[in-house]
Amino acid sequence: MADEAYYIGPSIASESYLNGNKLIAIAKRSGANALHPGYGFLSENADFADQVIQAGIHFIGPNPDNIRTIGDKMAAKAFIKQNISSIPLIPGYNGEDQSIDRLEREAKRMEFPILLKASAGGGGKGMRTVYETSKLKEEIEAAQGESLRAFGSDKLLIEKYFESVRHVEIQIFGDKYGHVYHINERDCSIQRRYQKVVEETPSPALDESLRKAMTNAAIELGRKLAYVGAGTVEFIVNEKSKKFYFLELNTRLQVEHPITEAISGLDLVELQFLVAQGANLKELGILDNIQFQGHAIEVRLCAEDPDHDFAPRTGIIHKWTPATSLQSLKGVRFDTGIEDGSEISIFYDSMIAKIIVHAHTRQEAIRRMTMVLAHTVIVGITTNQKFLLAIMNNPRFQSGLFDTNFITLEKDSLFPTSTYPDDVKNSILAAFLFDWILRRNRQIYLRNIQPGWRNVQWRYQRLNFAIGYDNKREEVQVQYDYLGDPEHRKHHLFKAQVLGKQAIRQEEDASELPISITLFETELQKEVTSPKGIIGGKGLLRCTIDGSQHYFYIAEDIKDVNEKIIFVHDFIRGYQVELAKVDRHKSKITISEDDRTMPYTSSMPCRILKIIAPTGTIVKKNSPLLSIESMKTEVKILSRHNGVVTMRVKENQLVDARVLLCSIDEK
């Protein structure tokens, strides 16, 4: 239905999606008589809602007074304190004086840790937990800056930070005639950086008594507000004491609304349109006595690296195949806008897809989500797919006995120590087979002679790869022997061995090649030329490794003549492994690089937010040098040793990946 698109300006949000005048002008130009504000940006901005209405356009959301009263976290606390004293509030500061001195004073009066929170926002932006006073000023400035960039306001509130609670929210819906309903709860306790990772409904933490108390409180708040449209009342819950505290009311549709749709059978976006058109929810009757069915879970698939503090990642998606073709899996939904060839940029949130499953029971929903995640192919960029699978397979999560501290408590389980190459041996072998096929396909002459053939074999053939982990690159080597296609059925036989770094340095053949491989010949997509250069081959690869059949989806990204990345999705493990093909004659340079001389380069495309240590500054190890922003997330670059700074970039500069940011000369 949305078959028209209009340019609204550069990708920087302040020049496009946060510019209300541009959006209204395009609504008029297109002839639209209604505007849906989406999830973020101006969706909870009362002044923008006023502008839309004054322009003669319907705003598909609550009226501006609702947003002013409750959408702003400060105003919400004041309203509840004055009108609904029965709803408990979290202790904190929400005053108008927003000077850094006042915020510091108020924070120091509270018991640490404390939480800084953007008053105008949501989605974890502009939020910081502070555990000690020495970090207070720095974190206040960072939270204010992030809030201003994301929501156009730098107002903060301060709250007591609870380290062990559940995060549970109630979906409410109101109409223009004073009717307010709830559509059950959602549990959003599993979070990183105060952003939700996994959501489910119903919550494992609520019994019927607590559920009734919380839904009644949410409805009462909606009625007092004369709330119109979709809203989400968020609470924190002490599971042991069965007490709950008001957190905020989001005056918009939530990212996780599909799980509510799954168990209720409703279409919340349709309801938003109906209410905006003046529908009477009481007369419609669809929200009376809803029969909630089963259990639903949603996970957020994000372009980020969980092994590196969830740092956002950019790049090109070489293959996207959601697991919707598994006929045995019902109740599966993907919400996304990506496809093969999509580019993930620095300008927007790292979430690239929502995966939703619905089943009769929670246990069945977890099993279904595990299957769907494992069979969803996304290669070419780093994602949190492996991390999401680890959550689904985690005993604490499966038991339902977890809280917002889940990721910290389960760190060892969710981020296991890798032992390369054993952990990803099959993916390394798949990359070798893929490379072998491509080299064979490139042969023009003597095609019946296999790659690497020699008349007198004096050593096994070799192929080197590098795998990145723990800020290092571990080099691995495949030694192999091609045994031909003895039955002429295009079943190619190999013997192979995967060796780690120490074995490679010995420059000796493995004593034996213990791994038996059968490669079933397949047609891979050929390398083609594009405006950006050569696009590498890709496709599905089938083989047996020691008698066990495996399927892999593989794609390569050719950066340069001597730089090739191979992405391998293993359908058994269910996630991507990224390998760099290494020229073994140059590999010693790669693995002997010293941390003290490594340049400070950007690991991803980003914008330079602030130069903290200008050229000439004398810094100590772990001193902040500069801050960058990518995917709406601020990251500080720290010094790795003592020395004098030479800064190579300037504030507000947009830089690509692998650009030199600064250098430090040792004193």
PDB file of N, CA and C in Angstrom, residues 159-205:
ATOM      1  N   GLU A 159      16.914   8.521  38.797  1.00  0.00           N
ATOM      2  CA  GLU A 159      16.154   7.553  39.577  1.00  0.00           C
ATOM      3  C   GLU A 159      17.098   6.620  40.325  1.00  0.00           C
ATOM      4  N   LYS A 160      16.616   6.089  41.428  1.00  0.00           N
ATOM      5  CA  LYS A 160      17.313   5.003  42.103  1.00  0.00           C
ATOM      6  C   LYS A 160      17.364   3.817  41.150  1.00  0.00           C
ATOM      7  N   TYR A 161      18.540   3.211  40.993  1.00  0.00           N
ATOM      8  CA  TYR A 161      18.673   2.083  40.079  1.00  0.00           C
ATOM      9  C   TYR A 161      18.529   0.773  40.849  1.00  0.00           C
ATOM     10  N   PHE A 162      17.531  -0.012  40.453  1.00  0.00           N
ATOM     11  CA  PHE A 162      17.311  -1.332  41.056  1.00  0.00           C
ATOM     12  C   PHE A 162      18.052  -2.372  40.218  1.00  0.00           C
ATOM     13  N   GLU A 163      18.906  -3.153  40.846  1.00  0.00           N
ATOM     14  CA  GLU A 163      19.742  -4.096  40.102  1.00  0.00           C
ATOM     15  C   GLU A 163      19.071  -5.453  39.883  1.00  0.00           C
ATOM     16  N   SER A 164      17.994  -5.741  40.616  1.00  0.00           N
ATOM     17  CA  SER A 164      17.355  -7.047  40.466  1.00  0.00           C
ATOM     18  C   SER A 164      15.837  -6.884  40.465  1.00  0.00           C
ATOM     19  N   VAL A 165      15.284  -6.589  39.293  1.00  0.00           N
ATOM     20  CA  VAL A 165      13.832  -6.441  39.143  1.00  0.00           C
ATOM     21  C   VAL A 165      13.412  -7.005  37.787  1.00  0.00           C
ATOM     22  N   ARG A 166      12.128  -7.198  37.619  1.00  0.00           N
ATOM     23  CA  ARG A 166      11.570  -7.537  36.301  1.00  0.00           C
ATOM     24  C   ARG A 166      11.062  -6.248  35.660  1.00  0.00           C
ATOM     25  N   HIS A 167      11.125  -6.201  34.342  1.00  0.00           N
ATOM     26  CA  HIS A 167      10.567  -5.081  33.576  1.00  0.00           C
ATOM     27  C   HIS A 167       9.324  -5.605  32.871  1.00  0.00           C
ATOM     28  N   VAL A 168       8.159  -5.163  33.323  1.00  0.00           N
ATOM     29  CA  VAL A 168       6.883  -5.648  32.782  1.00  0.00           C
ATOM     30  C   VAL A 168       6.044  -4.451  32.358  1.00  0.00           C
ATOM     31  N   GLU A 169       5.453  -4.535  31.177  1.00  0.00           N
ATOM     32  CA  GLU A 169       4.656  -3.427  30.659  1.00  0.00           C
ATOM     33  C   GLU A 169       3.246  -3.898  30.298  1.00  0.00           C
ATOM     34  N   ILE A 170       2.304  -2.979  30.398  1.00  0.00           N
ATOM     35  CA  ILE A 170       0.899  -3.270  30.102  1.00  0.00           C
ATOM     36  C   ILE A 170       0.485  -2.493  28.859  1.00  0.00           C
ATOM     37  N   GLN A 171      -0.062  -3.195  27.868  1.00  0.00           N
ATOM     38  CA  GLN A 171      -0.574  -2.546  26.667  1.00  0.00           C
ATOM     39  C   GLN A 171      -1.975  -2.017  26.952  1.00  0.00           C
ATOM     40  N   ILE A 172      -2.175  -0.708  26.765  1.00  0.00           N
ATOM     41  CA  ILE A 172      -3.520  -0.140  26.918  1.00  0.00           C
ATOM     42  C   ILE A 172      -3.990   0.451  25.602  1.00  0.00           C
ATOM     43  N   PHE A 173      -5.304   0.597  25.487  1.00  0.00           N
ATOM     44  CA  PHE A 173      -5.910   1.192  24.297  1.00  0.00           C
ATOM     45  C   PHE A 173      -7.122   2.004  24.721  1.00  0.00           C
ATOM     46  N   GLY A 174      -7.192   3.248  24.269  1.00  0.00           N
ATOM     47  CA  GLY A 174      -8.327   4.103  24.600  1.00  0.00           C
ATOM     48  C   GLY A 174      -8.951   4.706  23.356  1.00  0.00           C
ATOM     49  N   ASP A 175     -10.208   5.155  23.488  1.00  0.00           N
ATOM     50  CA  ASP A 175     -10.864   5.838  22.369  1.00  0.00           C
ATOM     51  C   ASP A 175     -11.296   7.236  22.793  1.00  0.00           C
ATOM     52  N   LYS A 176     -11.967   7.932  21.887  1.00  0.00           N
ATOM     53  CA  LYS A 176     -12.352   9.323  22.122  1.00  0.00           C
ATOM     54  C   LYS A 176     -13.581   9.451  23.013  1.00  0.00           C
ATOM     55  N   TYR A 177     -14.106   8.317  23.477  1.00  0.00           N
ATOM     56  CA  TYR A 177     -15.336   8.335  24.277  1.00  0.00           C
ATOM     57  C   TYR A 177     -15.075   7.919  25.726  1.00  0.00           C
ATOM     58  N   GLY A 178     -13.820   7.873  26.110  1.00  0.00           N
ATOM     59  CA  GLY A 178     -13.478   7.587  27.495  1.00  0.00           C
ATOM     60  C   GLY A 178     -13.302   6.123  27.831  1.00  0.00           C
ATOM     61  N   HIS A 179     -13.390   5.226  26.849  1.00  0.00           N
ATOM     62  CA  HIS A 179     -13.203   3.801  27.104  1.00  0.00           C
ATOM     63  C   HIS A 179     -11.707   3.462  27.045  1.00  0.00           C
ATOM     64  N   VAL A 180     -11.224   2.770  28.063  1.00  0.00           N
ATOM     65  CA  VAL A 180      -9.817   2.353  28.107  1.00  0.00           C
ATOM     66  C   VAL A 180      -9.762   0.867  28.448  1.00  0.00           C
ATOM     67  N   TYR A 181      -8.983   0.115  27.678  1.00  0.00           N
ATOM     68  CA  TYR A 181      -8.843  -1.332  27.879  1.00  0.00           C
ATOM     69  C   TYR A 181      -7.361  -1.684  28.033  1.00  0.00           C
ATOM     70  N   HIS A 182      -7.115  -2.842  28.621  1.00  0.00           N
ATOM     71  CA  HIS A 182      -5.760  -3.389  28.599  1.00  0.00           C
ATOM     72  C   HIS A 182      -5.753  -4.617  27.687  1.00  0.00           C
ATOM     73  N   ILE A 183      -4.582  -4.889  27.087  1.00  0.00           N
ATOM     74  CA  ILE A 183      -4.426  -6.086  26.245  1.00  0.00           C
ATOM     75  C   ILE A 183      -3.243  -6.885  26.787  1.00  0.00           C
ATOM     76  N   ASN A 184      -3.359  -7.241  28.060  1.00  0.00           N
ATOM     77  CA  ASN A 184      -2.384  -8.090  28.747  1.00  0.00           C
ATOM     78  C   ASN A 184      -1.023  -7.411  28.890  1.00  0.00           C
ATOM     79  N   GLU A 185      -0.045  -8.173  29.401  1.00  0.00           N
ATOM     80  CA  GLU A 185       1.275  -7.625  29.690  1.00  0.00           C
ATOM     81  C   GLU A 185       2.328  -8.226  28.763  1.00  0.00           C
ATOM     82  N   ARG A 186       3.508  -7.599  28.806  1.00  0.00           N
ATOM     83  CA  ARG A 186       4.695  -8.124  28.117  1.00  0.00           C
ATOM     84  C   ARG A 186       5.870  -8.048  29.090  1.00  0.00           C
ATOM     85  N   ASP A 187       6.676  -9.088  29.114  1.00  0.00           N
ATOM     86  CA  ASP A 187       7.870  -9.110  29.955  1.00  0.00           C
ATOM     87  C   ASP A 187       9.074  -8.747  29.095  1.00  0.00           C
ATOM     88  N   CYS A 188       9.756  -7.682  29.469  1.00  0.00           N
ATOM     89  CA  CYS A 188      10.890  -7.168  28.679  1.00  0.00           C
ATOM     90  C   CYS A 188      12.149  -7.090  29.536  1.00  0.00           C
ATOM     91  N   SER A 189      12.342  -8.068  30.406  1.00  0.00           N
ATOM     92  CA  SER A 189      13.411  -8.000  31.405  1.00  0.00           C
ATOM     93  C   SER A 189      14.804  -8.235  30.834  1.00  0.00           C
ATOM     94  N   ILE A 190      14.914  -8.940  29.722  1.00  0.00           N
ATOM     95  CA  ILE A 190      16.245  -9.232  29.163  1.00  0.00           C
ATOM     96  C   ILE A 190      16.662  -8.062  28.274  1.00  0.00           C
ATOM     97  N   GLN A 191      17.633  -7.298  28.765  1.00  0.00           N
ATOM     98  CA  GLN A 191      18.020  -6.050  28.123  1.00  0.00           C
ATOM     99  C   GLN A 191      19.531  -5.912  28.095  1.00  0.00           C
ATOM    100  N   ARG A 192      20.009  -5.128  27.127  1.00  0.00           N
ATOM    101  CA  ARG A 192      21.392  -4.683  27.124  1.00  0.00           C
ATOM    102  C   ARG A 192      21.368  -3.195  26.796  1.00  0.00           C
ATOM    103  N   ARG A 193      22.171  -2.450  27.542  1.00  0.00           N
ATOM    104  CA  ARG A 193      22.195  -0.989  27.429  1.00  0.00           C
ATOM    105  C   ARG A 193      20.799  -0.396  27.574  1.00  0.00           C
ATOM    106  N   TYR A 194      19.990  -0.996  28.429  1.00  0.00           N
ATOM    107  CA  TYR A 194      18.618  -0.550  28.703  1.00  0.00           C
ATOM    108  C   TYR A 194      17.711  -0.676  27.488  1.00  0.00           C
ATOM    109  N   GLN A 195      18.163  -1.386  26.484  1.00  0.00           N
ATOM    110  CA  GLN A 195      17.319  -1.690  25.339  1.00  0.00           C
ATOM    111  C   GLN A 195      16.930  -3.155  25.398  1.00  0.00           C
ATOM    112  N   LYS A 196      15.682  -3.430  25.017  1.00  0.00           N
ATOM    113  CA  LYS A 196      15.145  -4.777  25.120  1.00  0.00           C
ATOM    114  C   LYS A 196      15.758  -5.677  24.045  1.00  0.00           C
ATOM    115  N   VAL A 197      16.024  -6.910  24.436  1.00  0.00           N
ATOM    116  CA  VAL A 197      16.595  -7.897  23.526  1.00  0.00           C
ATOM    117  C   VAL A 197      15.574  -8.995  23.227  1.00  0.00           C
ATOM    118  N   VAL A 198      14.900  -9.447  24.289  1.00  0.00           N
ATOM    119  CA  VAL A 198      13.875 -10.489  24.177  1.00  0.00           C
ATOM    120  C   VAL A 198      12.632 -10.007  24.912  1.00  0.00           C
ATOM    121  N   GLU A 199      11.461 -10.174  24.284  1.00  0.00           N
ATOM    122  CA  GLU A 199      10.192  -9.847  24.929  1.00  0.00           C
ATOM    123  C   GLU A 199       9.264 -11.045  24.822  1.00  0.00           C
ATOM    124  N   GLU A 200       8.423 -11.212  25.830  1.00  0.00           N
ATOM    125  CA  GLU A 200       7.483 -12.329  25.779  1.00  0.00           C
ATOM    126  C   GLU A 200       6.190 -11.986  26.497  1.00  0.00           C
ATOM    127  N   THR A 201       5.144 -12.711  26.151  1.00  0.00           N
ATOM    128  CA  THR A 201       3.854 -12.570  26.815  1.00  0.00           C
ATOM    129  C   THR A 201       3.141 -13.919  26.793  1.00  0.00           C
ATOM    130  N   PRO A 202       2.507 -14.301  27.912  1.00  0.00           N
ATOM    131  CA  PRO A 202       2.456 -13.581  29.193  1.00  0.00           C
ATOM    132  C   PRO A 202       3.778 -13.664  29.948  1.00  0.00           C
ATOM    133  N   SER A 203       3.906 -12.813  30.985  1.00  0.00           N
ATOM    134  CA  SER A 203       5.138 -12.794  31.773  1.00  0.00           C
ATOM    135  C   SER A 203       5.199 -13.985  32.713  1.00  0.00           C
ATOM    136  N   PRO A 204       6.347 -14.689  32.766  1.00  0.00           N
ATOM    137  CA  PRO A 204       6.497 -15.801  33.721  1.00  0.00           C
ATOM    138  C   PRO A 204       6.491 -15.324  35.177  1.00  0.00           C
ATOM    139  N   ALA A 205       6.648 -14.009  35.398  1.00  0.00           N
ATOM    140  CA  ALA A 205       6.778 -13.492  36.759  1.00  0.00           C
ATOM    141  C   ALA A 205       5.441 -13.141  37.409  1.00  0.00           C
TER     142      ALA A 205
END
